[in-house]
Coordinates of C-alpha atoms and ligand atoms in Angstrom, one line a residue:
M1 CA 105.7 169.0 120.6
C2 CA 108.2 167.5 123.0
G3 CA 110.5 164.9 122.4
I4 CA 111.7 161.7 124.2
I5 CA 114.5 159.6 124.0
A6 CA 115.6 157.0 126.4
Y7 CA 118.4 154.6 126.4
T8 CA 119.4 151.2 128.1
G9 CA 122.5 149.3 127.1
A10 CA 126.1 149.1 127.6
Q11 CA 127.2 152.5 126.5
P12 CA 127.3 155.5 128.6
A13 CA 123.8 157.0 128.2
A14 CA 124.4 160.7 128.4
G15 CA 125.9 161.2 125.2
I16 CA 123.2 159.2 123.3
L17 CA 120.5 161.0 125.0
L18 CA 121.7 164.4 124.4
Q19 CA 122.8 163.6 120.6
G20 CA 119.1 162.1 120.5
L21 CA 117.5 165.2 121.8
S22 CA 119.2 167.3 119.3
R23 CA 117.5 165.2 116.7
L24 CA 114.5 165.9 118.2
E25 CA 114.6 169.6 119.0
Y26 CA 112.2 170.4 116.3
R27 CA 109.6 168.8 118.6
G28 CA 110.1 171.7 121.2
Y29 CA 112.9 173.6 122.5
D30 CA 111.7 175.4 125.8
S31 CA 113.7 173.1 128.2
A32 CA 115.4 169.9 128.2
G33 CA 116.6 167.4 130.9
L34 CA 117.6 163.9 131.5
C35 CA 118.0 161.3 134.2
I36 CA 120.5 158.4 134.3
W37 CA 120.9 155.9 136.8
D38 CA 124.6 156.2 138.0
G39 CA 124.8 152.6 139.7
D40 CA 123.6 153.9 143.0
C41 CA 120.9 156.5 142.5
L42 CA 119.0 158.8 140.0
Q43 CA 120.9 161.6 138.5
V44 CA 118.7 164.5 137.2
R45 CA 119.9 167.3 135.0
K46 CA 117.3 169.8 133.6
K47 CA 117.6 173.3 132.2
E48 CA 115.3 176.1 130.9
G49 CA 116.5 176.6 127.1
R50 CA 118.0 175.0 124.1
I51 CA 119.7 171.6 124.3
S52 CA 123.1 173.2 124.2
I53 CA 122.4 174.5 127.7
L54 CA 121.9 171.3 128.9
T55 CA 124.7 169.9 127.1
D56 CA 127.1 172.3 128.9
F57 CA 125.4 171.7 132.1
V58 CA 126.0 167.9 131.9
G59 CA 129.6 168.8 130.8
S60 CA 130.1 170.3 134.0
H61 CA 127.8 168.2 136.2
P62 CA 128.5 164.8 134.6
A63 CA 125.7 161.9 134.8
P64 CA 127.6 158.6 134.2
G65 CA 125.6 155.4 133.7
C66 CA 124.1 153.3 130.8
C67 CA 120.3 153.5 131.4
G68 CA 118.8 156.7 131.1
I69 CA 115.4 158.9 129.9
S70 CA 115.6 162.3 128.4
H71 CA 113.1 164.8 127.1
T72 CA 112.9 168.3 125.2
R73 CA 109.9 170.4 125.9
W74 CA 107.3 172.4 123.9
A75 CA 105.6 174.2 127.0
T76 CA 101.8 173.5 127.6
H77 CA 101.3 173.5 131.5
G78 CA 103.6 175.9 133.1
A79 CA 106.0 178.2 131.9
P80 CA 109.5 177.1 130.4
T81 CA 111.5 176.8 133.6
D82 CA 114.2 174.5 135.2
A83 CA 111.4 173.4 137.6
N84 CA 109.0 172.6 135.0
A85 CA 111.4 170.8 132.8
H86 CA 111.4 167.1 132.4
P87 CA 112.1 164.7 133.9
H88 CA 109.7 164.5 136.9
A89 CA 110.0 162.3 139.9
D90 CA 107.5 160.9 142.3
A91 CA 107.1 161.4 146.0
S92 CA 109.6 158.8 146.9
G93 CA 112.2 160.5 144.3
K94 CA 112.9 157.2 142.8
L95 CA 110.7 157.0 140.0
C96 CA 111.3 159.5 137.3
L97 CA 109.2 160.1 134.0
V98 CA 109.3 162.0 130.9
H99 CA 106.1 162.9 129.1
N100 CA 105.0 164.1 125.7
G101 CA 101.2 165.0 125.6
V102 CA 98.7 166.5 127.9
I103 CA 96.9 164.8 131.0
E104 CA 93.6 166.5 131.0
N105 CA 92.1 165.7 134.2
Y106 CA 95.6 166.3 136.1
S107 CA 94.0 169.1 138.3
Q108 CA 91.6 166.8 139.9
I109 CA 94.2 163.9 140.5
K110 CA 96.6 166.7 141.8
A111 CA 94.0 168.0 144.3
R112 CA 93.6 164.3 145.5
L113 CA 97.2 163.8 145.9
V114 CA 97.7 167.0 147.6
E115 CA 95.3 166.0 150.1
K116 CA 97.1 162.8 150.9
G117 CA 100.3 165.0 151.3
H118 CA 102.0 165.0 148.0
A119 CA 104.1 168.1 147.5
F120 CA 104.8 169.3 144.0
L121 CA 107.7 171.1 142.5
S122 CA 106.2 172.3 139.2
Q123 CA 103.1 173.5 137.4
T124 CA 103.3 170.6 134.9
D125 CA 100.5 168.1 134.3
S126 CA 103.5 165.3 134.0
E127 CA 104.5 165.5 137.5
V128 CA 101.1 164.6 138.6
L129 CA 101.4 161.7 136.4
A130 CA 104.7 160.7 137.9
H131 CA 103.2 161.0 141.4
L132 CA 100.2 159.1 140.6
I133 CA 102.2 156.1 139.1
G134 CA 104.5 156.5 142.2
E135 CA 101.6 156.1 144.7
K136 CA 100.1 152.9 142.8
F137 CA 103.5 151.4 143.2
A138 CA 104.0 152.1 146.6
S139 CA 100.9 149.7 147.3
K140 CA 102.7 146.8 145.6
D141 CA 105.5 144.5 146.3
P142 CA 108.5 146.7 145.7
T143 CA 110.9 144.1 144.9
K144 CA 109.1 143.1 141.8
A145 CA 109.7 144.9 138.4
E146 CA 106.2 143.8 137.4
S147 CA 104.8 146.0 140.1
L148 CA 106.2 148.9 138.4
R149 CA 104.4 148.1 135.0
L150 CA 101.2 147.2 137.0
A151 CA 101.6 150.6 138.8
L152 CA 101.9 152.3 135.4
M153 CA 99.1 150.5 133.8
E154 CA 96.7 151.2 136.6
A155 CA 97.4 154.9 136.7
L156 CA 97.0 155.1 133.0
G157 CA 93.6 153.7 133.5
E158 CA 92.8 156.7 135.6
V159 CA 94.1 159.5 133.3
S160 CA 92.6 161.1 130.2
G161 CA 94.3 162.9 127.7
T162 CA 97.3 161.9 125.6
Y163 CA 100.8 160.6 126.4
G164 CA 104.0 159.2 125.2
I165 CA 106.0 158.3 128.5
A166 CA 109.5 156.7 129.3
L167 CA 109.8 155.9 132.8
M168 CA 112.6 154.5 135.1
H169 CA 113.0 153.5 138.7
A170 CA 116.2 153.7 140.9
D171 CA 115.3 150.1 142.0
F172 CA 115.3 148.3 138.8
P173 CA 118.5 149.5 137.1
G174 CA 118.3 148.7 133.3
L175 CA 114.7 148.6 133.1
L176 CA 112.7 151.2 131.2
L177 CA 108.9 151.5 130.9
G178 CA 107.1 153.5 127.9
A179 CA 103.4 153.9 126.9
R180 CA 101.6 155.6 124.3
R181 CA 98.2 157.2 123.7
G182 CA 97.9 159.9 121.1
S183 CA 101.8 160.8 121.2
P184 CA 104.0 158.5 119.1
L185 CA 106.5 156.4 120.8
V186 CA 109.0 154.1 119.0
V187 CA 111.1 151.1 120.1
G188 CA 114.5 150.9 118.9
I189 CA 115.8 147.4 119.1
G190 CA 119.7 147.2 118.8
Q191 CA 122.6 144.8 119.6
G192 CA 122.5 144.4 123.6
E193 CA 120.9 147.4 123.6
H194 CA 117.1 149.2 123.4
F195 CA 115.7 152.8 122.8
L196 CA 112.3 154.6 123.4
A197 CA 112.0 157.6 121.0
S198 CA 109.2 160.0 119.8
D199 CA 110.4 159.2 116.3
V200 CA 113.3 157.1 114.6
A201 CA 115.6 160.1 113.9
P202 CA 117.5 159.8 117.2
V203 CA 117.6 155.8 116.7
V204 CA 118.8 155.5 113.3
N205 CA 122.5 156.1 114.3
Y206 CA 122.3 152.8 116.3
T207 CA 119.6 150.8 114.7
R208 CA 117.1 150.6 111.8
E209 CA 115.0 148.0 113.5
V210 CA 112.1 149.6 115.2
I211 CA 108.6 148.7 116.5
Y212 CA 106.0 151.7 116.1
L213 CA 103.9 151.3 119.2
N214 CA 99.9 151.5 119.0
D215 CA 97.7 153.6 121.2
F216 CA 97.2 151.9 124.6
D217 CA 100.5 149.9 124.4
V218 CA 102.9 149.5 127.4
V219 CA 106.4 148.5 126.6
E220 CA 109.2 147.2 129.1
I221 CA 112.6 147.2 127.7
T222 CA 116.0 146.0 129.1
P223 CA 119.4 145.9 127.3
S224 CA 118.5 142.6 125.8
S225 CA 114.7 142.4 125.8
H226 CA 111.6 144.2 124.8
K227 CA 107.9 143.4 125.8
V228 CA 104.8 144.9 124.6
Y229 CA 101.5 144.6 126.6
S230 CA 98.1 146.4 126.1
L231 CA 96.1 148.5 128.4
V232 CA 92.9 147.4 126.5
S233 CA 93.5 143.7 125.8
Q234 CA 95.2 140.5 126.7
Q235 CA 97.4 140.5 123.5
A236 CA 99.4 143.5 122.1
P237 CA 100.6 142.2 118.6
F238 CA 103.4 144.3 117.0
T239 CA 105.7 143.9 114.2
V240 CA 109.1 144.8 113.7
S241 CA 109.9 147.4 110.8
K242 CA 113.1 148.6 109.3
V243 CA 113.6 152.3 108.8
E244 CA 114.0 153.3 105.3
W245 CA 116.4 156.0 105.6
D246 CA 119.9 156.0 107.3
A247 CA 121.4 158.2 109.7
Q248 CA 123.1 160.7 107.2
A249 CA 119.6 161.8 105.7
A250 CA 119.1 163.4 109.2
E251 CA 122.3 165.3 109.2
K252 CA 122.7 168.9 107.7
G253 CA 125.9 168.3 105.8
D254 CA 127.5 171.2 104.6
F255 CA 124.3 173.4 104.6
P256 CA 124.1 176.0 107.4
H257 CA 120.6 175.1 108.1
Y258 CA 118.3 172.1 107.8
M259 CA 115.9 174.4 106.1
L260 CA 118.2 175.3 103.4
K261 CA 119.2 171.8 103.0
E262 CA 115.6 170.6 102.6
I263 CA 114.8 173.4 100.1
F264 CA 117.6 172.1 97.9
E265 CA 116.8 168.6 98.3
Q266 CA 113.4 169.4 96.3
P267 CA 114.7 168.0 92.9
T268 CA 115.3 164.7 94.7
S269 CA 112.2 164.6 97.0
V270 CA 110.1 165.4 94.0
E271 CA 111.8 162.6 91.9
N272 CA 111.0 160.3 95.0
V273 CA 107.5 161.1 95.3
L274 CA 106.8 160.5 91.4
R275 CA 108.9 157.4 91.4
G276 CA 106.5 154.5 90.3
R277 CA 103.7 156.6 90.0
L278 CA 103.7 157.8 86.4
D279 CA 101.9 155.6 84.2
L280 CA 103.2 156.7 80.8
A281 CA 101.6 153.9 78.9
N282 CA 98.2 155.3 79.9
S283 CA 99.1 158.8 80.4
T284 CA 97.9 158.9 83.9
A285 CA 99.0 158.2 87.5
K286 CA 99.0 155.1 89.6
F287 CA 99.0 154.7 93.4
G288 CA 99.8 151.2 95.1
G289 CA 98.5 152.5 98.5
L290 CA 95.2 154.0 97.4
G291 CA 93.5 150.8 96.9
M292 CA 90.8 152.2 94.7
D293 CA 89.8 150.6 91.2
H294 CA 88.6 152.4 88.1
K295 CA 84.8 151.9 89.3
A296 CA 85.7 153.1 92.9
L297 CA 87.0 156.1 91.6
H298 CA 84.4 156.8 89.1
E299 CA 81.9 156.8 91.9
V300 CA 83.6 159.7 93.6
S301 CA 81.5 162.7 93.5
R302 CA 83.4 165.1 95.8
V303 CA 86.8 165.4 97.5
F304 CA 87.2 166.6 100.8
I305 CA 91.0 167.7 102.2
T306 CA 91.8 168.4 105.7
A307 CA 95.1 169.3 107.2
C308 CA 96.8 172.1 109.3
G309 CA 99.3 174.6 108.5
T310 CA 101.7 174.1 105.4
A311 CA 99.9 170.7 104.7
L312 CA 96.6 172.6 104.5
H313 CA 98.2 175.0 101.9
A314 CA 98.9 171.8 99.7
G315 CA 95.6 170.6 100.2
K316 CA 94.3 174.0 98.9
A317 CA 96.5 173.8 96.1
G318 CA 95.1 170.4 95.4
E319 CA 91.5 171.8 95.5
Y320 CA 92.5 174.0 92.5
V321 CA 94.2 171.3 90.4
I322 CA 91.6 168.7 91.2
E323 CA 88.7 170.7 90.2
D324 CA 90.8 171.9 87.0
L325 CA 91.6 168.4 85.8
A326 CA 89.0 166.1 87.2
R327 CA 86.0 168.4 87.3
L328 CA 85.2 167.3 90.7
P329 CA 83.9 169.7 93.6
V330 CA 86.6 169.8 96.1
E331 CA 86.4 171.4 99.7
T332 CA 89.4 171.9 102.1
D333 CA 89.3 172.9 105.6
F334 CA 91.4 173.4 108.7
A335 CA 91.4 170.1 110.7
S336 CA 90.8 172.0 113.9
E337 CA 87.6 173.4 112.5
F338 CA 86.4 170.5 110.7
R339 CA 86.7 168.0 113.6
Y340 CA 83.9 170.1 115.6
R341 CA 82.1 171.2 112.6
N342 CA 79.5 168.8 112.0
S343 CA 80.2 168.9 108.5
P344 CA 78.0 166.2 106.2
L345 CA 80.0 163.6 104.4
D346 CA 78.8 160.6 102.3
Q347 CA 79.8 157.5 100.8
N348 CA 80.9 159.3 97.6
T349 CA 83.1 161.8 99.2
L350 CA 86.7 160.9 98.7
V351 CA 88.4 162.2 101.9
F352 CA 92.3 163.0 102.2
V353 CA 93.9 164.0 105.6
V354 CA 97.4 165.5 104.9
S355 CA 100.2 165.7 107.4
Q356 CA 104.0 165.5 107.2
S357 CA 104.4 164.2 110.7
G358 CA 101.3 161.9 110.7
E359 CA 100.9 162.7 114.2
T360 CA 99.2 166.3 114.2
A361 CA 96.6 166.0 117.0
D362 CA 93.9 168.2 115.1
T363 CA 94.6 166.0 111.7
L364 CA 94.4 162.9 113.6
A365 CA 91.3 163.9 115.2
A366 CA 89.8 165.2 112.1
M367 CA 90.6 161.7 110.5
R368 CA 89.0 159.7 113.5
E369 CA 85.9 161.8 113.1
V370 CA 85.7 160.8 109.4
K371 CA 86.0 157.2 110.3
S372 CA 83.5 157.5 113.3
Q373 CA 80.8 158.7 110.9
G374 CA 81.5 155.4 109.0
F375 CA 83.3 156.8 106.2
K376 CA 87.0 156.1 104.9
A377 CA 89.7 158.5 105.2
Y378 CA 93.0 158.2 103.0
G379 CA 96.3 159.6 104.3
I380 CA 98.9 161.6 102.6
C381 CA 101.7 161.4 105.0
N382 CA 105.8 161.5 105.0
V383 CA 106.3 159.6 108.3
V384 CA 106.1 155.9 107.9
G385 CA 104.7 154.2 110.9
S386 CA 103.1 157.4 112.0
T387 CA 99.7 157.3 113.6
I388 CA 97.8 158.7 110.5
A389 CA 99.7 156.5 108.2
R390 CA 98.7 153.3 110.3
E391 CA 95.0 154.3 111.0
S392 CA 94.2 155.6 107.8
D393 CA 92.3 153.5 105.2
G394 CA 95.0 153.7 102.7
G395 CA 97.2 156.6 101.5
I396 CA 100.2 157.8 99.9
F397 CA 103.6 158.1 101.4
L398 CA 105.8 161.5 100.2
H399 CA 109.1 159.5 100.6
A400 CA 110.6 163.0 101.2
G401 CA 113.2 161.5 103.8
P402 CA 113.2 163.3 107.1
E403 CA 112.4 166.9 107.3
I404 CA 113.9 168.2 110.5
G405 CA 113.7 172.3 109.7
V406 CA 110.7 173.3 111.5
A407 CA 109.5 175.4 108.4
A408 CA 108.0 172.8 106.1
T409 CA 109.6 172.8 102.6
K410 CA 110.0 169.7 100.7
S411 CA 107.2 168.2 102.2
F412 CA 104.9 170.9 100.7
T413 CA 106.1 170.5 97.2
S414 CA 105.8 166.6 97.6
Q415 CA 102.3 166.9 98.7
A416 CA 101.4 169.2 95.9
V417 CA 103.0 166.9 93.8
V418 CA 100.7 163.9 95.2
F419 CA 97.6 166.2 94.5
T420 CA 98.7 167.0 90.7
L421 CA 99.1 163.1 90.5
L422 CA 95.7 162.5 92.0
A423 CA 94.0 165.2 89.8
L424 CA 95.7 163.5 86.9
L425 CA 94.3 160.2 87.9
M426 CA 90.8 161.4 88.5
G427 CA 90.7 163.6 85.5
R428 CA 91.7 160.5 83.5
N429 CA 89.2 158.5 85.0
R430 CA 86.8 161.2 84.0
G431 CA 87.1 161.6 80.5
M432 CA 90.4 163.9 80.2
S433 CA 92.1 163.1 77.0
A434 CA 95.4 161.0 76.7
F435 CA 97.0 164.0 75.2
A436 CA 95.9 166.4 78.2
G437 CA 97.2 163.7 80.4
R438 CA 100.5 163.6 78.8
E439 CA 101.1 167.0 78.9
V440 CA 100.7 167.0 82.7
L441 CA 103.2 163.8 82.9
E442 CA 105.7 165.6 81.1
A443 CA 105.6 168.7 83.1
L444 CA 105.8 166.6 86.3
Q445 CA 109.0 164.6 85.0
N446 CA 110.4 168.0 84.1
L447 CA 109.6 169.2 87.6
P448 CA 113.0 168.2 89.5
R449 CA 115.2 169.8 86.6
D450 CA 113.0 173.1 86.8
I451 CA 113.2 173.3 90.6
G452 CA 117.0 172.8 90.2
R453 CA 117.0 175.8 88.0
I454 CA 115.4 178.0 90.4
L455 CA 117.7 176.9 93.1
E456 CA 120.7 178.1 90.8
T457 CA 119.2 181.7 91.4
T458 CA 119.3 181.7 95.1
D459 CA 122.0 184.3 95.3
E460 CA 119.7 186.6 93.0
I461 CA 116.9 185.7 95.4
R462 CA 118.9 186.6 98.5
K463 CA 119.8 190.2 96.8
V464 CA 116.1 190.8 96.3
A465 CA 115.5 189.7 100.2
E466 CA 118.5 192.2 101.4
K467 CA 116.2 195.0 100.0
Y468 CA 113.0 193.9 101.8
A469 CA 114.4 192.4 105.0
G470 CA 113.9 195.7 107.0
A471 CA 110.0 195.5 106.2
K472 CA 107.6 195.3 109.1
S473 CA 104.7 193.5 107.2
M474 CA 104.3 192.3 103.8
L475 CA 101.3 191.2 101.5
F476 CA 101.4 188.1 99.2
L477 CA 99.0 187.9 96.4
G478 CA 98.4 185.3 94.1
R479 CA 95.2 184.1 91.8
Q480 CA 93.6 180.8 91.4
A481 CA 95.9 178.2 92.1
N482 CA 98.5 180.5 92.9
Y483 CA 96.6 182.0 95.8
P484 CA 97.5 178.8 98.2
I485 CA 101.1 179.4 97.3
A486 CA 100.8 183.1 98.2
M487 CA 99.4 181.8 101.4
E488 CA 102.3 179.5 101.8
G489 CA 105.0 182.0 101.1
A490 CA 103.3 184.2 103.9
L491 CA 103.3 181.6 106.3
K492 CA 107.1 180.8 105.6
L493 CA 108.1 184.3 106.2
K494 CA 106.0 184.7 109.3
E495 CA 107.3 181.4 110.8
I496 CA 110.9 182.1 110.3
S497 CA 111.4 185.8 110.4
Y498 CA 108.6 187.1 112.4
I499 CA 107.6 189.7 109.9
H500 CA 104.0 190.1 109.7
A501 CA 102.5 188.7 106.4
E502 CA 99.2 188.3 104.8
A503 CA 98.1 186.3 101.7
Y504 CA 95.1 187.6 99.6
P505 CA 93.7 186.4 96.3
S506 CA 95.2 189.3 94.0
A507 CA 91.9 190.8 93.1
E508 CA 90.8 191.1 96.7
L509 CA 93.3 193.7 97.3
K510 CA 90.8 196.3 96.4
H511 CA 88.2 195.3 98.9
G512 CA 89.9 196.7 101.9
V513 CA 93.4 195.5 102.0
I514 CA 94.5 198.3 99.7
A515 CA 94.0 200.8 102.6
L516 CA 97.3 199.1 103.9
V517 CA 99.3 199.8 100.8
S518 CA 102.3 202.6 101.2
P519 CA 105.9 202.5 100.4
E520 CA 106.5 200.8 103.6
L521 CA 104.6 197.7 102.6
P522 CA 106.2 195.5 100.0
T523 CA 103.8 193.4 98.1
V524 CA 104.8 190.1 96.7
V525 CA 102.6 189.2 93.5
I526 CA 102.7 185.8 92.0
C527 CA 102.4 186.5 88.2
P528 CA 103.0 183.9 85.8
K529 CA 101.8 184.0 82.3
D530 CA 98.6 182.3 82.6
A531 CA 95.0 183.2 82.2
V532 CA 95.0 185.8 84.7
Y533 CA 98.3 187.5 83.9
E534 CA 96.7 190.6 82.6
K535 CA 94.4 190.7 85.8
N536 CA 97.4 190.5 87.9
L537 CA 99.5 192.9 86.1
S538 CA 96.5 195.4 87.0
T539 CA 96.6 194.5 90.4
I540 CA 100.7 195.4 90.5
Q541 CA 99.5 198.7 88.9
E542 CA 97.1 199.4 91.7
V543 CA 99.9 199.0 94.2
K544 CA 102.3 200.7 92.3
A545 CA 99.8 203.6 92.1
R546 CA 99.9 203.7 95.8
K547 CA 103.6 203.9 95.8
G548 CA 103.8 200.2 97.2
P549 CA 107.0 198.2 96.3
V550 CA 106.3 195.4 94.3
I551 CA 108.2 192.0 94.0
A552 CA 106.8 189.8 91.4
V553 CA 107.4 186.2 90.9
A554 CA 107.2 185.9 87.1
T555 CA 107.8 183.6 84.2
E556 CA 111.2 183.6 82.7
G557 CA 111.2 185.5 79.5
D558 CA 108.6 188.2 80.7
D559 CA 110.5 191.2 80.0
H560 CA 107.3 193.4 80.4
I561 CA 106.9 192.7 83.9
A562 CA 110.4 194.4 85.0
E563 CA 109.0 197.7 83.7
V564 CA 106.2 197.4 86.3
A565 CA 107.4 195.8 89.3
D566 CA 110.4 196.8 91.4
D567 CA 112.0 193.4 91.5
V568 CA 111.2 190.3 89.7
I569 CA 112.2 186.6 90.5
Y570 CA 111.7 184.5 87.6
V571 CA 110.4 180.9 87.4
P572 CA 110.8 178.7 84.4
R573 CA 107.3 178.1 82.5
T574 CA 105.6 174.9 82.9
H575 CA 102.2 173.4 82.7
N576 CA 99.6 175.3 84.5
A577 CA 98.8 172.5 86.7
V578 CA 102.3 172.2 87.9
Q579 CA 103.4 175.8 87.6
P580 CA 102.1 176.6 91.2
I581 CA 104.4 174.1 92.6
L582 CA 107.4 175.9 91.0
N583 CA 106.3 179.2 92.1
A584 CA 106.5 178.1 95.9
I585 CA 110.3 177.6 95.6
P586 CA 111.5 181.3 95.4
L587 CA 109.1 182.0 98.2
Q588 CA 110.8 179.5 100.5
L589 CA 114.2 180.9 99.6
F590 CA 112.9 184.6 99.9
A591 CA 111.9 183.7 103.5
Y592 CA 114.9 182.0 104.3
H593 CA 117.3 184.6 103.4
I594 CA 115.2 187.3 105.0
A595 CA 115.5 185.2 108.4
V596 CA 119.1 184.5 107.9
L597 CA 119.7 188.4 107.2
L598 CA 117.6 189.3 110.4
G599 CA 119.6 186.8 112.5
C600 CA 116.7 184.6 113.2
D601 CA 116.9 181.0 114.2
V602 CA 115.7 179.6 110.8
D603 CA 115.5 175.8 112.0
K604 CA 114.0 176.5 115.4
P605 CA 111.6 179.6 115.1
R606 CA 110.3 181.1 118.4
N607 CA 107.2 179.3 120.1
L608 CA 106.9 176.9 117.2
A609 CA 107.3 173.1 117.1
K610 CA 107.2 170.9 114.1
S611 CA 104.9 168.4 115.3
V612 CA 102.0 169.5 117.3
T613 CA 100.6 166.7 119.0
V614 CA 98.4 168.7 121.4
E615 CA 95.0 170.1 120.5
Ligands
G6P1 C1 102.9 172.8 112.7 C2 104.0 173.2 112.0 C3 103.8 173.5 110.5 C4 103.1 172.3 109.9 C5 101.8 172.0 110.6 C6 101.2 170.5 110.5 O1 102.1 174.0 113.0 O2 104.8 174.2 112.5 O3 105.0 173.7 109.9 O4 102.8 172.4 108.7 O5 102.1 171.7 112.2 O6 102.2 169.6 110.6 P1 101.8 168.2 109.8 O7 102.9 167.2 110.2 O8 100.6 167.7 109.9 O9 102.1 168.6 108.1

């Protein structure tokens, strides 16, 4: 949802900014632009479309210099055009900024500025912010760098909405200002160089020392210094953190796409999320970051889970496994719904907000809503230092490493594993036997190996994908805990192949959806050998009776299903509490192969952004 990278140091900025933008492209790819001080004035280059277009343009129209700001855009206000691309300048043309977020009162500010004679070149809210800061600066001592910071702070005092900003001025070479509210911004501290970025991915090539800025922080960086100020208080305390992973983790390596790399990383990411959390001696799970003892856990009478997109599907899978193992009522809801819903909570409701990025605006707002009602909220996040990770009352990190493909894969399985561990912990806490606990633990321990076995069948899954890649629409069916997996399978297909897909609980088929079934509509049925196996077989028969093609995701060794379904993708058998996690893997590969066959841009699907930091 727009990415920012800015650099000040001794190296040529253009290469660093362009390479950095490519690391942030998952945040939006409608247009890209940069601004570099060339020793005399500001050089702005911006282009509609992917970063590669900007890179070519900078190749033919070089922008030399060692200090600059840059941006990759996910359009909100104004179409994706060259004019609406960032950076945007103020009326003097000497001040340039890039912005991630939404200035909600921009039209009022713009009207006021237009009356004063300001002319605007774009339809964006961000350009209004540049003009507002420029106007404040014009009334101050123009020789002092402090004037620029004070102008920025005054202007931010007048805007409502969200922002991550990087700003520069032609009269202050080497100086960059940044500010954040609602949109992430990180300071990278190098040797004789500093960075501002939306996340650490573009910075880790140069340094692993970072400051995760807080809301209302304003930062001033030069090649050799960083100073943090606050919009709301005298002091702005900050900590310098060390990024856990290195630059290589954010590379594609030999894989053609990040998504495939991340699918294949799942044996490792699952191992990482399990590490240190299996309490074999007590046949239970343990979490350092949860901060809840036996008594506190025992007082929980209900669990509430909120998230968006794939993270919500992991939460839905969590709903089934927690209810099953811990016998606790669980509710899940879209974060965007919950935040406005006036849903009652109480002290004994354990609330989890789930987010890979830890920055999704709706999830963050849902968490703040819980906290504003006086209750605790626990985060399940991948990105350390993210806003949800920092503002939650405790939580669980996924340790999945950077997920760059826009379609979430490894974060989903890691989130689902976390919920299984939580279900085990709460189950054991509420009377589940040690024997039953040990069975779940064993299945979890075997999960990386089982995932590895499914990954070995990727060529077979591709052959199935080849058969169905021409479909215009597909159904995904699953029952019980496999219903959320069907939802995730349908979402993966929609996101990256643009084939319409819908998920239903298998038995719902007969209540309307069956009217859609025809030879042109393939149906994926998740049909493991579980308590509802026979019921799922009946569903398959109902589809087949209407000449609908069926692809079954079934348990290894189930020969019978090959007689009823047109195609079968086999998955190793495991404990019922863990089986849905395994069943998700072939659906990721199925969607991936179809998207590749259709020539889609798998890592950067149209209209999407990985981290949606606007409401
Ligand atoms: C966007 C992405 C989805 C993602 C969702 C939640 O919509 O396109 O893939 O699942 O945000 O993201 P989060 O970072 O909060 O898990």
